[in-house]
Coordinates of C-alpha atoms in Angstrom, one line a residue:
Chain A
M5 CA 0.0 0.0 0.0
S6 CA 1.4 3.4 -1.0
A7 CA 2.3 5.8 1.8
N8 CA 0.0 8.4 0.4
F9 CA -3.0 6.1 0.2
S10 CA -2.5 4.9 3.8
A11 CA -2.1 8.6 4.9
I12 CA -5.5 9.3 3.4
L13 CA -7.1 6.3 5.2
Y14 CA -5.6 7.5 8.5
L15 CA -7.1 10.9 7.8
I16 CA -10.5 9.2 7.3
S17 CA -10.2 7.4 10.5
G18 CA -9.4 10.7 12.2
V19 CA -12.5 12.2 10.8
L20 CA -14.6 9.3 12.0
F21 CA -13.2 9.9 15.5
I22 CA -14.4 13.5 15.3
L23 CA -17.8 12.2 14.3
A24 CA -17.8 9.8 17.2
L25 CA -17.5 12.8 19.6
R26 CA -19.9 14.8 17.6
G27 CA -22.5 12.1 18.1
L28 CA -22.5 12.6 21.8
S29 CA -24.3 15.9 21.4
S30 CA -27.5 14.0 22.0
P31 CA -28.3 10.6 23.4
E32 CA -30.2 9.7 20.1
T33 CA -27.2 10.1 17.9
S34 CA -24.6 8.9 20.5
R35 CA -24.9 5.2 19.7
Q36 CA -24.3 5.9 16.0
G37 CA -21.3 8.0 17.0
N38 CA -19.8 5.2 18.9
L39 CA -20.1 3.0 15.8
F40 CA -18.2 5.7 13.8
G41 CA -15.5 5.5 16.4
I42 CA -15.2 1.7 16.2
L43 CA -15.1 1.9 12.4
G44 CA -12.3 4.5 12.6
M45 CA -10.3 2.2 14.8
I46 CA -10.8 -0.8 12.5
I47 CA -9.6 1.3 9.5
A48 CA -6.6 2.6 11.4
V49 CA -5.5 -0.9 12.5
T50 CA -6.1 -2.5 9.1
V51 CA -4.2 0.2 7.3
T52 CA -1.3 -0.4 9.7
F53 CA -1.2 -4.1 9.0
L54 CA -1.3 -3.6 5.3
S55 CA 1.3 -0.9 5.2
V56 CA 3.8 -2.8 7.3
G57 CA 3.1 -5.8 5.0
N58 CA 5.1 -8.2 7.1
F59 CA 2.9 -11.2 7.3
T60 CA 5.4 -13.4 9.0
A61 CA 5.4 -15.2 12.3
G62 CA 5.4 -11.9 14.1
F63 CA 2.0 -11.1 12.5
I64 CA 0.5 -14.2 14.2
Y65 CA 1.8 -13.0 17.5
V66 CA 0.3 -9.5 17.0
L67 CA -3.1 -11.1 16.5
I68 CA -2.6 -13.3 19.5
F69 CA -1.7 -10.4 21.8
L70 CA -4.5 -8.3 20.3
A71 CA -6.9 -11.1 21.1
I72 CA -5.6 -11.4 24.7
G73 CA -5.9 -7.7 25.3
G74 CA -9.2 -7.5 23.6
S75 CA -10.8 -10.3 25.6
I76 CA -9.5 -8.8 28.9
G77 CA -11.0 -5.4 27.8
A78 CA -14.3 -7.0 26.8
F79 CA -14.5 -9.0 30.0
I80 CA -14.0 -5.8 32.1
A81 CA -16.4 -3.8 30.0
Y82 CA -19.3 -6.3 30.6
R83 CA -18.5 -7.0 34.2
I84 CA -17.9 -3.6 35.6
P85 CA -20.7 -2.1 37.7
M86 CA -21.8 1.4 36.6
T87 CA -20.9 2.8 40.1
A88 CA -17.3 1.9 39.5
M89 CA -17.0 3.9 36.2
P90 CA -14.6 6.5 37.7
E91 CA -12.1 3.8 38.7
L92 CA -12.5 2.1 35.3
V93 CA -11.8 5.3 33.4
A94 CA -8.8 6.1 35.6
G95 CA -7.5 2.6 35.1
F96 CA -7.9 2.8 31.3
H97 CA -6.1 6.2 31.3
S98 CA -3.1 4.5 32.9
L99 CA -3.0 1.9 30.2
V100 CA -2.9 4.6 27.4
G101 CA -0.1 6.3 29.2
L102 CA 1.9 3.1 29.6
A103 CA 1.3 2.1 26.0
A104 CA 2.7 5.5 24.9
V105 CA 5.8 5.0 27.0
F106 CA 6.3 1.5 25.5
V107 CA 5.9 2.7 21.9
A108 CA 8.4 5.6 22.6
I109 CA 10.9 3.1 24.1
S110 CA 10.6 0.8 21.2
A111 CA 11.1 3.7 18.7
F112 CA 14.1 4.8 20.7
I113 CA 15.7 1.3 20.7
N114 CA 14.9 0.5 17.1
P115 CA 14.4 3.8 15.2
Q116 CA 14.8 2.1 11.8
A117 CA 11.4 0.5 12.0
F118 CA 9.8 3.9 12.2
N119 CA 12.2 5.6 9.6
L120 CA 13.6 7.9 12.3
G121 CA 17.3 7.2 11.7
T122 CA 19.6 4.7 13.4
P123 CA 20.3 4.1 17.1
G124 CA 22.5 6.9 18.4
N125 CA 21.7 9.0 15.4
I126 CA 18.0 9.7 15.7
K127 CA 16.6 12.7 14.0
L128 CA 16.5 15.7 16.3
A129 CA 12.8 16.5 15.9
S130 CA 11.8 12.9 16.4
L131 CA 13.9 12.6 19.5
I132 CA 12.2 15.6 21.1
E133 CA 8.8 14.3 20.1
M134 CA 9.7 10.9 21.5
A135 CA 10.9 12.3 24.8
I136 CA 7.7 14.4 25.2
G137 CA 5.4 11.5 24.3
A138 CA 7.3 9.2 26.8
A139 CA 7.3 11.8 29.6
V140 CA 3.6 12.8 29.2
G141 CA 2.7 9.1 28.9
A142 CA 4.6 8.3 32.1
I143 CA 3.0 11.1 34.0
T144 CA -0.4 9.9 32.8
F145 CA 0.4 6.4 33.9
S146 CA 1.6 6.9 37.4
G147 CA -1.0 9.8 38.0
S148 CA -3.8 7.6 36.9
I149 CA -2.6 4.7 39.1
I150 CA -2.8 7.0 42.1
A151 CA -6.2 8.3 41.0
F152 CA -7.4 4.7 40.6
L153 CA -6.1 3.7 44.1
K154 CA -7.8 6.7 45.7
L155 CA -11.1 6.1 43.9
Q156 CA -11.0 2.4 44.7
G157 CA -10.4 3.2 48.4
I158 CA -7.2 1.3 48.5
M159 CA -5.4 4.6 49.2
S160 CA -7.0 7.2 51.5
G161 CA -8.8 9.9 49.6
A162 CA -7.3 12.5 52.0
P163 CA -4.7 14.8 50.4
I164 CA -1.1 13.9 51.2
T165 CA 0.9 17.1 51.5
F166 CA 4.4 17.8 52.7
K167 CA 6.6 20.8 52.9
G168 CA 8.3 22.0 49.7
Q169 CA 6.0 19.8 47.6
H170 CA 5.4 22.3 44.9
I171 CA 9.0 23.4 44.7
L172 CA 10.0 19.7 44.3
N173 CA 7.5 19.2 41.5
A174 CA 8.7 22.4 39.8
L175 CA 12.3 21.3 40.1
L176 CA 11.6 17.8 38.7
L177 CA 9.8 19.4 35.7
I178 CA 12.7 21.6 35.0
L179 CA 15.0 18.6 35.3
I180 CA 12.9 16.9 32.5
F181 CA 13.6 19.8 30.2
I182 CA 17.3 19.8 31.0
L183 CA 17.5 16.0 30.5
T184 CA 15.7 16.3 27.2
F185 CA 18.2 19.0 26.1
Y186 CA 21.1 16.7 26.9
L187 CA 19.4 13.7 25.4
C188 CA 19.3 15.6 22.1
S189 CA 22.9 16.5 22.2
T190 CA 24.3 13.1 23.4
Q191 CA 21.6 10.6 22.2
S192 CA 22.4 8.7 25.4
S193 CA 20.0 5.9 26.3
H194 CA 20.7 6.4 30.0
L195 CA 19.2 9.9 29.8
F196 CA 16.1 8.5 28.0
W197 CA 15.5 6.0 30.9
I198 CA 16.1 8.7 33.5
I199 CA 13.5 11.0 31.8
I200 CA 10.9 8.2 31.9
A201 CA 11.7 7.5 35.6
V202 CA 11.5 11.1 36.6
S203 CA 8.2 11.5 34.8
F204 CA 6.8 8.5 36.6
L205 CA 7.8 10.2 39.8
I206 CA 6.1 13.5 38.8
G207 CA 2.8 11.8 38.0
F208 CA 2.8 10.2 41.4
L209 CA 3.7 13.5 43.2
I210 CA 1.1 15.7 41.4
I211 CA -1.8 13.4 42.2
I212 CA -1.2 12.5 45.9
P213 CA -2.0 16.0 47.3
I214 CA -5.4 16.1 45.6
G215 CA -8.4 15.1 47.7
G216 CA -11.1 12.6 47.0
A217 CA -13.9 15.0 45.9
D218 CA -11.5 16.8 43.5
M219 CA -11.4 13.6 41.5
P220 CA -13.7 14.9 38.7
V221 CA -11.0 17.4 37.9
V222 CA -8.2 14.9 38.2
I223 CA -9.8 12.3 36.0
S224 CA -10.6 15.0 33.3
M225 CA -7.1 16.3 33.5
L226 CA -5.5 12.8 33.1
N227 CA -7.9 12.3 30.2
S228 CA -6.4 15.3 28.6
Y229 CA -2.8 14.2 29.4
S230 CA -3.5 10.8 27.7
G231 CA -4.5 12.7 24.6
W232 CA -1.4 14.9 24.6
A233 CA 0.8 11.7 25.0
A234 CA -0.9 10.1 22.0
A235 CA -0.4 13.3 20.0
G236 CA 3.3 13.3 21.0
I237 CA 3.7 9.8 19.7
G238 CA 1.7 10.7 16.6
F239 CA 4.3 13.3 15.7
T240 CA 7.1 10.8 16.2
L241 CA 5.4 8.3 14.0
E242 CA 4.2 11.0 11.5
N243 CA 0.7 9.5 11.8
T244 CA -2.3 11.8 11.1
A245 CA -4.8 9.5 12.9
L246 CA -2.8 9.7 16.1
I247 CA -2.2 13.4 15.9
I248 CA -5.9 14.1 15.2
T249 CA -7.0 11.8 18.0
G250 CA -4.4 13.2 20.4
A251 CA -5.6 16.8 19.8
L252 CA -9.2 15.8 20.2
V253 CA -8.8 13.9 23.4
G254 CA -6.4 16.5 24.8
S255 CA -8.9 19.4 24.2
S256 CA -11.8 17.3 25.4
G257 CA -10.2 16.5 28.7
A258 CA -9.1 20.1 29.1
I259 CA -12.7 21.4 28.6
L260 CA -14.0 18.8 31.1
S261 CA -11.5 19.9 33.6
Y262 CA -12.6 23.5 33.1
I263 CA -16.3 22.7 33.5
M264 CA -15.5 20.7 36.7
C265 CA -13.5 23.6 38.1
K266 CA -16.2 26.0 37.3
G267 CA -18.7 23.7 39.0
M268 CA -16.7 24.1 42.2
N269 CA -15.8 27.8 41.7
R270 CA -12.1 26.9 42.0
S271 CA -9.3 27.8 39.8
F272 CA -7.5 24.9 38.0
F273 CA -4.3 25.7 39.8
S274 CA -5.8 25.6 43.3
V275 CA -7.1 22.1 42.5
I276 CA -3.8 21.0 41.2
L277 CA -1.8 22.4 44.1
G278 CA -4.2 20.4 46.2
G279 CA -4.5 20.1 50.0
F280 CA -8.1 21.4 50.0
G281 CA -10.3 20.1 52.8
A282 CA -7.5 19.1 55.2
T283 CA -7.0 22.6 56.5
E284 CA -10.7 23.7 56.6
Q285 CA -11.9 20.8 58.7
S286 CA -11.6 22.6 62.1
A287 CA -13.3 25.9 61.2
G288 CA -16.7 24.6 60.4
T289 CA -17.3 22.0 63.1
Q290 CA -17.1 24.2 66.2
N291 CA -20.7 25.1 67.1
K292 CA -22.8 22.6 65.4
E293 CA -24.0 20.9 68.6
Q294 CA -26.1 23.9 69.7
K295 CA -28.3 24.1 66.7
P296 CA -31.5 22.0 66.7
V297 CA -32.1 19.5 63.9
K298 CA -35.4 18.0 63.0
S299 CA -35.0 14.4 62.2
G300 CA -37.7 12.0 60.9
N301 CA -38.3 8.5 59.7
A302 CA -39.5 6.9 56.5
D303 CA -43.1 7.3 57.5
D304 CA -42.8 11.1 57.8
A305 CA -41.0 11.3 54.5
A306 CA -43.6 9.2 52.8
F307 CA -46.3 11.4 54.2
L308 CA -44.7 14.6 53.0
M309 CA -44.1 13.2 49.5
K310 CA -47.6 11.8 49.2
N311 CA -49.1 15.2 49.8
A312 CA -46.8 16.9 47.4
S313 CA -47.6 17.7 43.8
S314 CA -44.0 18.0 42.6
V315 CA -40.8 16.5 43.9
I316 CA -37.2 17.2 42.8
I317 CA -34.6 14.6 43.5
V318 CA -31.0 15.7 44.2
P319 CA -28.6 12.8 43.9
G320 CA -24.9 12.8 44.9
Y321 CA -21.9 10.6 45.4
G322 CA -23.6 9.0 48.5
M323 CA -26.2 7.5 46.2
A324 CA -23.5 5.8 44.2
V325 CA -21.8 4.5 47.4
A326 CA -25.1 3.1 48.7
Q327 CA -26.0 1.7 45.2
A328 CA -29.4 3.3 45.8
Q329 CA -30.2 4.3 42.2
H330 CA -32.6 1.3 41.6
A331 CA -34.4 1.7 44.9
L332 CA -34.7 5.4 44.1
R333 CA -36.3 4.7 40.7
E334 CA -38.8 2.4 42.4
M335 CA -39.7 5.1 44.8
V336 CA -40.2 7.5 41.9
D337 CA -42.4 5.1 40.1
T338 CA -44.7 4.9 43.1
L339 CA -44.8 8.7 43.3
K340 CA -45.7 8.9 39.6
K341 CA -48.5 6.5 40.1
N342 CA -49.9 9.0 42.6
D343 CA -49.7 11.7 39.9
I344 CA -46.8 13.5 41.5
K345 CA -44.4 15.3 39.1
V346 CA -40.8 14.1 39.7
S347 CA -37.6 15.5 38.2
Y348 CA -33.9 15.1 38.9
A349 CA -31.5 17.9 39.5
I350 CA -27.8 17.2 38.9
H351 CA -24.9 19.4 39.9
P352 CA -21.9 19.4 37.6
V353 CA -19.6 18.0 40.2
A354 CA -22.0 15.5 41.8
G355 CA -20.2 12.2 41.9
R356 CA -16.6 11.4 41.2
M357 CA -16.4 12.1 37.5
P358 CA -18.2 14.3 35.0
G359 CA -21.7 12.9 34.2
H360 CA -21.4 10.2 36.9
M361 CA -24.9 10.6 38.2
N362 CA -26.5 10.7 34.8
V363 CA -25.1 7.3 34.0
L364 CA -26.3 5.8 37.3
L365 CA -29.8 7.1 36.7
A366 CA -29.8 5.9 33.2
E367 CA -28.7 2.5 34.5
A368 CA -31.8 2.5 36.7
N369 CA -33.9 3.2 33.7
V370 CA -34.6 6.8 34.5
P371 CA -35.6 8.5 31.2
Y372 CA -32.9 11.2 30.4
D373 CA -35.6 13.8 29.7
E374 CA -36.5 13.8 33.4
V375 CA -32.9 14.6 34.4
F376 CA -31.9 18.3 34.4
E377 CA -28.6 20.2 34.8
L378 CA -28.2 22.9 37.5
E379 CA -29.0 25.9 35.3
E380 CA -32.0 24.2 33.8
I381 CA -33.7 23.4 37.0
N382 CA -32.5 25.8 39.6
N383 CA -35.5 28.1 39.3
D384 CA -38.0 25.3 39.8
F385 CA -37.0 24.6 43.4
A386 CA -39.1 27.6 44.5
N387 CA -42.2 26.1 43.0
A388 CA -41.5 22.5 44.1
D389 CA -43.1 21.0 47.2
V390 CA -40.4 18.6 48.3
A391 CA -36.7 18.3 47.5
F392 CA -35.3 14.8 48.2
V393 CA -31.5 15.1 48.7
I394 CA -29.9 11.7 48.5
G395 CA -26.2 11.4 49.0
A396 CA -25.4 15.0 48.0
N397 CA -24.2 17.6 50.5
D398 CA -21.9 20.5 49.6
V399 CA -23.6 21.1 46.3
T400 CA -26.8 22.1 48.2
N401 CA -25.2 24.3 50.9
P402 CA -26.7 27.8 50.9
V403 CA -23.6 29.1 52.6
A404 CA -22.0 29.3 49.1
K405 CA -24.4 32.1 48.4
T406 CA -24.5 33.9 51.8
D407 CA -21.2 33.7 53.6
P408 CA -18.2 35.3 51.9
Q409 CA -15.9 33.7 54.6
S410 CA -16.9 30.2 53.6
P411 CA -14.4 28.2 51.5
I412 CA -17.1 27.3 49.1
Y413 CA -18.4 30.8 48.7
G414 CA -19.3 31.5 45.1
M415 CA -19.6 27.9 44.1
P416 CA -22.8 27.4 42.1
V417 CA -25.3 25.4 44.3
L418 CA -28.7 24.0 43.9
D419 CA -31.3 26.2 45.5
V420 CA -32.7 23.3 47.5
E421 CA -33.7 25.5 50.5
K422 CA -36.3 27.3 48.4
C423 CA -38.5 24.2 48.4
K424 CA -41.4 24.0 50.7
S425 CA -39.8 21.1 52.5
V426 CA -36.5 19.4 52.2
L427 CA -35.8 15.7 52.9
F428 CA -32.2 15.1 53.5
V429 CA -31.0 11.5 53.5
K430 CA -27.7 11.2 55.2
R431 CA -26.0 8.8 57.5
S432 CA -24.9 11.4 60.1
L433 CA -24.6 15.1 60.5
S434 CA -20.9 15.0 59.6
P435 CA -19.7 17.7 57.3
G436 CA -19.2 16.9 53.6
Y437 CA -16.0 16.8 51.7
A438 CA -15.4 20.6 51.9
G439 CA -15.3 20.1 55.7
I440 CA -17.9 22.7 56.4
D441 CA -21.3 22.5 58.1
N442 CA -24.3 22.5 55.8
D443 CA -26.8 25.2 56.9
L444 CA -29.5 23.3 55.2
F445 CA -29.5 20.8 58.1
Y446 CA -30.8 23.4 60.5
K447 CA -33.5 25.1 58.4
E448 CA -37.1 25.1 59.6
N449 CA -38.3 23.2 56.5
T450 CA -35.6 20.5 56.5
L451 CA -36.3 17.0 57.7
M452 CA -33.2 14.9 58.2
L453 CA -33.5 11.2 57.5
F454 CA -30.6 9.5 59.2
A455 CA -30.1 6.2 57.4
D456 CA -28.3 4.4 54.6
A457 CA -29.6 5.9 51.4
K458 CA -30.7 2.6 49.9
K459 CA -32.5 1.3 53.0
M460 CA -34.3 4.7 53.6
T461 CA -35.5 4.9 50.0
E462 CA -36.9 1.3 50.2
D463 CA -38.6 2.1 53.4
I464 CA -40.2 5.2 52.0
T465 CA -41.5 3.3 49.1
K466 CA -43.1 0.8 51.4
N467 CA -44.8 3.6 53.3
L468 CA -46.1 5.4 50.3
Chain B
M18 CA 11.7 27.2 -0.2
E19 CA 10.2 23.9 0.6
I20 CA 8.0 23.6 3.7
D21 CA 8.9 20.9 6.2
P22 CA 6.2 18.2 6.5
F23 CA 6.4 18.8 10.2
I24 CA 4.6 22.1 9.7
F25 CA 1.7 20.3 7.9
R26 CA 1.4 17.9 10.9
L27 CA 1.5 20.8 13.3
S28 CA -1.2 22.5 11.3
I29 CA -3.4 19.5 11.5
F30 CA -2.7 19.3 15.2
I31 CA -3.6 22.9 15.9
L32 CA -6.7 22.9 13.8
T33 CA -7.9 19.7 15.4
I34 CA -7.6 21.3 18.8
F35 CA -10.1 23.9 17.7
V36 CA -12.4 21.3 16.1
G37 CA -12.2 19.4 19.4
Y38 CA -13.0 22.5 21.4
Y39 CA -16.2 23.2 19.5
V40 CA -17.3 19.6 19.2
V41 CA -16.8 18.9 22.9
W42 CA -18.6 22.0 24.0
S43 CA -21.6 20.7 22.1
V44 CA -21.6 17.4 24.0
T45 CA -24.5 17.3 26.4
P46 CA -23.4 17.3 30.1
S47 CA -25.4 14.1 30.7
L48 CA -23.1 12.3 28.4
H49 CA -19.8 13.4 29.9
T50 CA -19.0 10.0 31.3
P51 CA -19.5 8.2 27.9
L52 CA -17.4 11.1 26.4
M53 CA -14.5 10.2 28.7
S54 CA -14.7 6.5 28.0
V55 CA -15.0 7.0 24.2
T56 CA -12.1 9.5 24.2
N57 CA -10.2 6.9 26.1
A58 CA -11.0 4.2 23.5
I59 CA -10.0 6.4 20.5
S60 CA -6.8 7.5 22.1
S61 CA -5.8 3.9 22.0
V62 CA -5.3 4.3 18.3
I63 CA -1.7 4.5 19.6
I64 CA -1.9 0.8 18.8
V65 CA -0.8 1.6 15.3
G66 CA 2.6 2.6 16.7
A67 CA 2.6 -0.6 18.8
I68 CA 1.9 -2.8 15.8
I69 CA 4.8 -1.2 13.8
A70 CA 7.0 -1.7 16.8
A71 CA 6.0 -5.3 17.3
L72 CA 6.6 -6.1 13.7
S73 CA 10.0 -4.5 13.6
G74 CA 11.8 -7.7 14.4
N75 CA 13.4 -9.7 11.5
D76 CA 11.9 -13.0 10.3
G77 CA 14.5 -14.9 12.3
A78 CA 13.7 -13.2 15.6
V79 CA 10.1 -12.3 16.4
F80 CA 11.0 -11.1 19.9
T81 CA 13.7 -8.5 19.9
S82 CA 14.2 -5.9 22.7
S83 CA 12.2 -3.4 20.7
S84 CA 9.4 -5.6 19.5
I85 CA 8.7 -6.9 23.0
F86 CA 7.8 -3.4 24.0
G87 CA 5.6 -3.2 20.9
F88 CA 3.8 -6.4 21.9
L89 CA 3.3 -5.2 25.5
A90 CA 1.8 -2.0 24.1
I91 CA -0.5 -3.9 21.9
I92 CA -2.0 -5.7 24.9
L93 CA -2.5 -2.5 26.8
A94 CA -4.0 -0.7 23.9
A95 CA -6.2 -3.6 23.0
V96 CA -7.6 -3.7 26.5
N97 CA -8.5 -0.1 26.1
I98 CA -10.0 -0.3 22.6
F99 CA -12.3 -3.2 23.4
G100 CA -13.0 -2.1 27.0
G101 CA -13.5 1.5 26.0
F102 CA -15.8 1.0 23.1
L103 CA -17.8 -1.8 24.7
V104 CA -18.4 0.0 28.0
T105 CA -19.4 3.1 26.1
Q106 CA -21.9 1.1 24.1
R107 CA -23.2 -0.4 27.3
M108 CA -23.7 3.0 28.8
L109 CA -25.3 4.6 25.8
A110 CA -27.7 1.7 25.5
M111 CA -29.1 2.7 28.9
Y112 CA -30.0 6.3 27.9
K113 CA -33.7 6.1 27.1
K114 CA -36.4 8.6 26.6
K115 CA -39.7 8.6 28.5
K116 CA -42.1 6.1 27.1
K117 CA -44.9 7.9 25.3
D118 CA -47.7 5.6 26.2
K119 CA -47.2 6.1 29.9

């Protein structure tokens, strides 16, 4: 196959990837979009096989390894519960990062295979691209591993900070640039290995200070990094499909990070510098004992909801932890039978990754046209009878609007307190991730339901 | 003077960043999780590099120091491609509209 022809086919597969993302603009077109993506991938892989044209023993092994990886992937895809989606995505990012490192290493050891020169005499531009691809890939890998461990609960979600952390990170980053410079002048393989090792270390160090609830930003950011790593390798291999994909994924992840930061009213840098939550803990918890709290049981909640004409449900991470989405849907079905209007309100940073709550609700067969984003639904709270907060906390805290001293001041929140009554399902009065007390607990019209989210929801359904 | 092909690749790269910017802003927020899993799947197109690397060995020796890294990368990328697309498909299949006859 001629080089020009394969380049055109790579371009086509790049365009198909753009269409795959384009499809996600609405749920109706999204399934078709995914097929475009699969088609693009098939084209890219086939073209590569044909253009290498080396159908020898090695080719058989390629197919075998492809099948091994593919079956592992398929197995995971079918077995993974929807609540574990953030961990899965973090894990997958680490694989892309590591694959980028491996490809870069291989290209460094055997540059002839990629037409990049000979060992010890690699083209300058390729060497720089290779080093960037490998470094970003390595950062993505170790960063994603830490994110995965934190999400999985193997590692504590609490931020790990130490003195001089940021200076150390900055120094290591500068070190990478210096090493790359010397790599270009000496072509020494030792330097190449050191660059990769230092990059692994950086990835590890930049994620450990970031706390559990900042994970939506971290995952989006690593998503972006995995794209830039792919683009770096794409430049090395002079492959359009990889360059297009890398740029797409890179900008996609960057936009998601931006949306998540905006949802928390925090600058990207303050998230990355980390340590949020650990220091604020003491300030909020001082005088909570004095304030009275109204608490109720499933019976009271059922009574309130039965007499309502409209209910808005506010799900949060707690719903995912308790796996309460199906029980919630059943409760809503019962409410609907009693002609009560029900809608769902989702805060941009609810859950541990962008769109996390939407997927869980979709899994429980909640139609997506009953689920609304913050801006779409916020004005409706004033007209609703009951707000049912399940597993959310900070995203409903009115303090964000009233108290300029509060660490979450300015963060967009759901106006839950405007409802006639608020039902708040929570296991205890403990503050949320931001470490601050939620004023909503002590409002006249709030009824606290202290229980496991799933159990409480089931009990309410029984009482309806 | 001839233009270095690198400049053309750079042009594609920069323009695609803009394409990505506009395309991703049009993605509905409720599909942000599938967006992440599908971007993850397509970024595994890095497998093309892995395949070239894996087949770089000569006929006599399938496994050389460079091709072994290629083979490892193929496994990793394949996990991602199949896992990423299938889990996206599984998620998207769950997004349903309200039944009209209700």
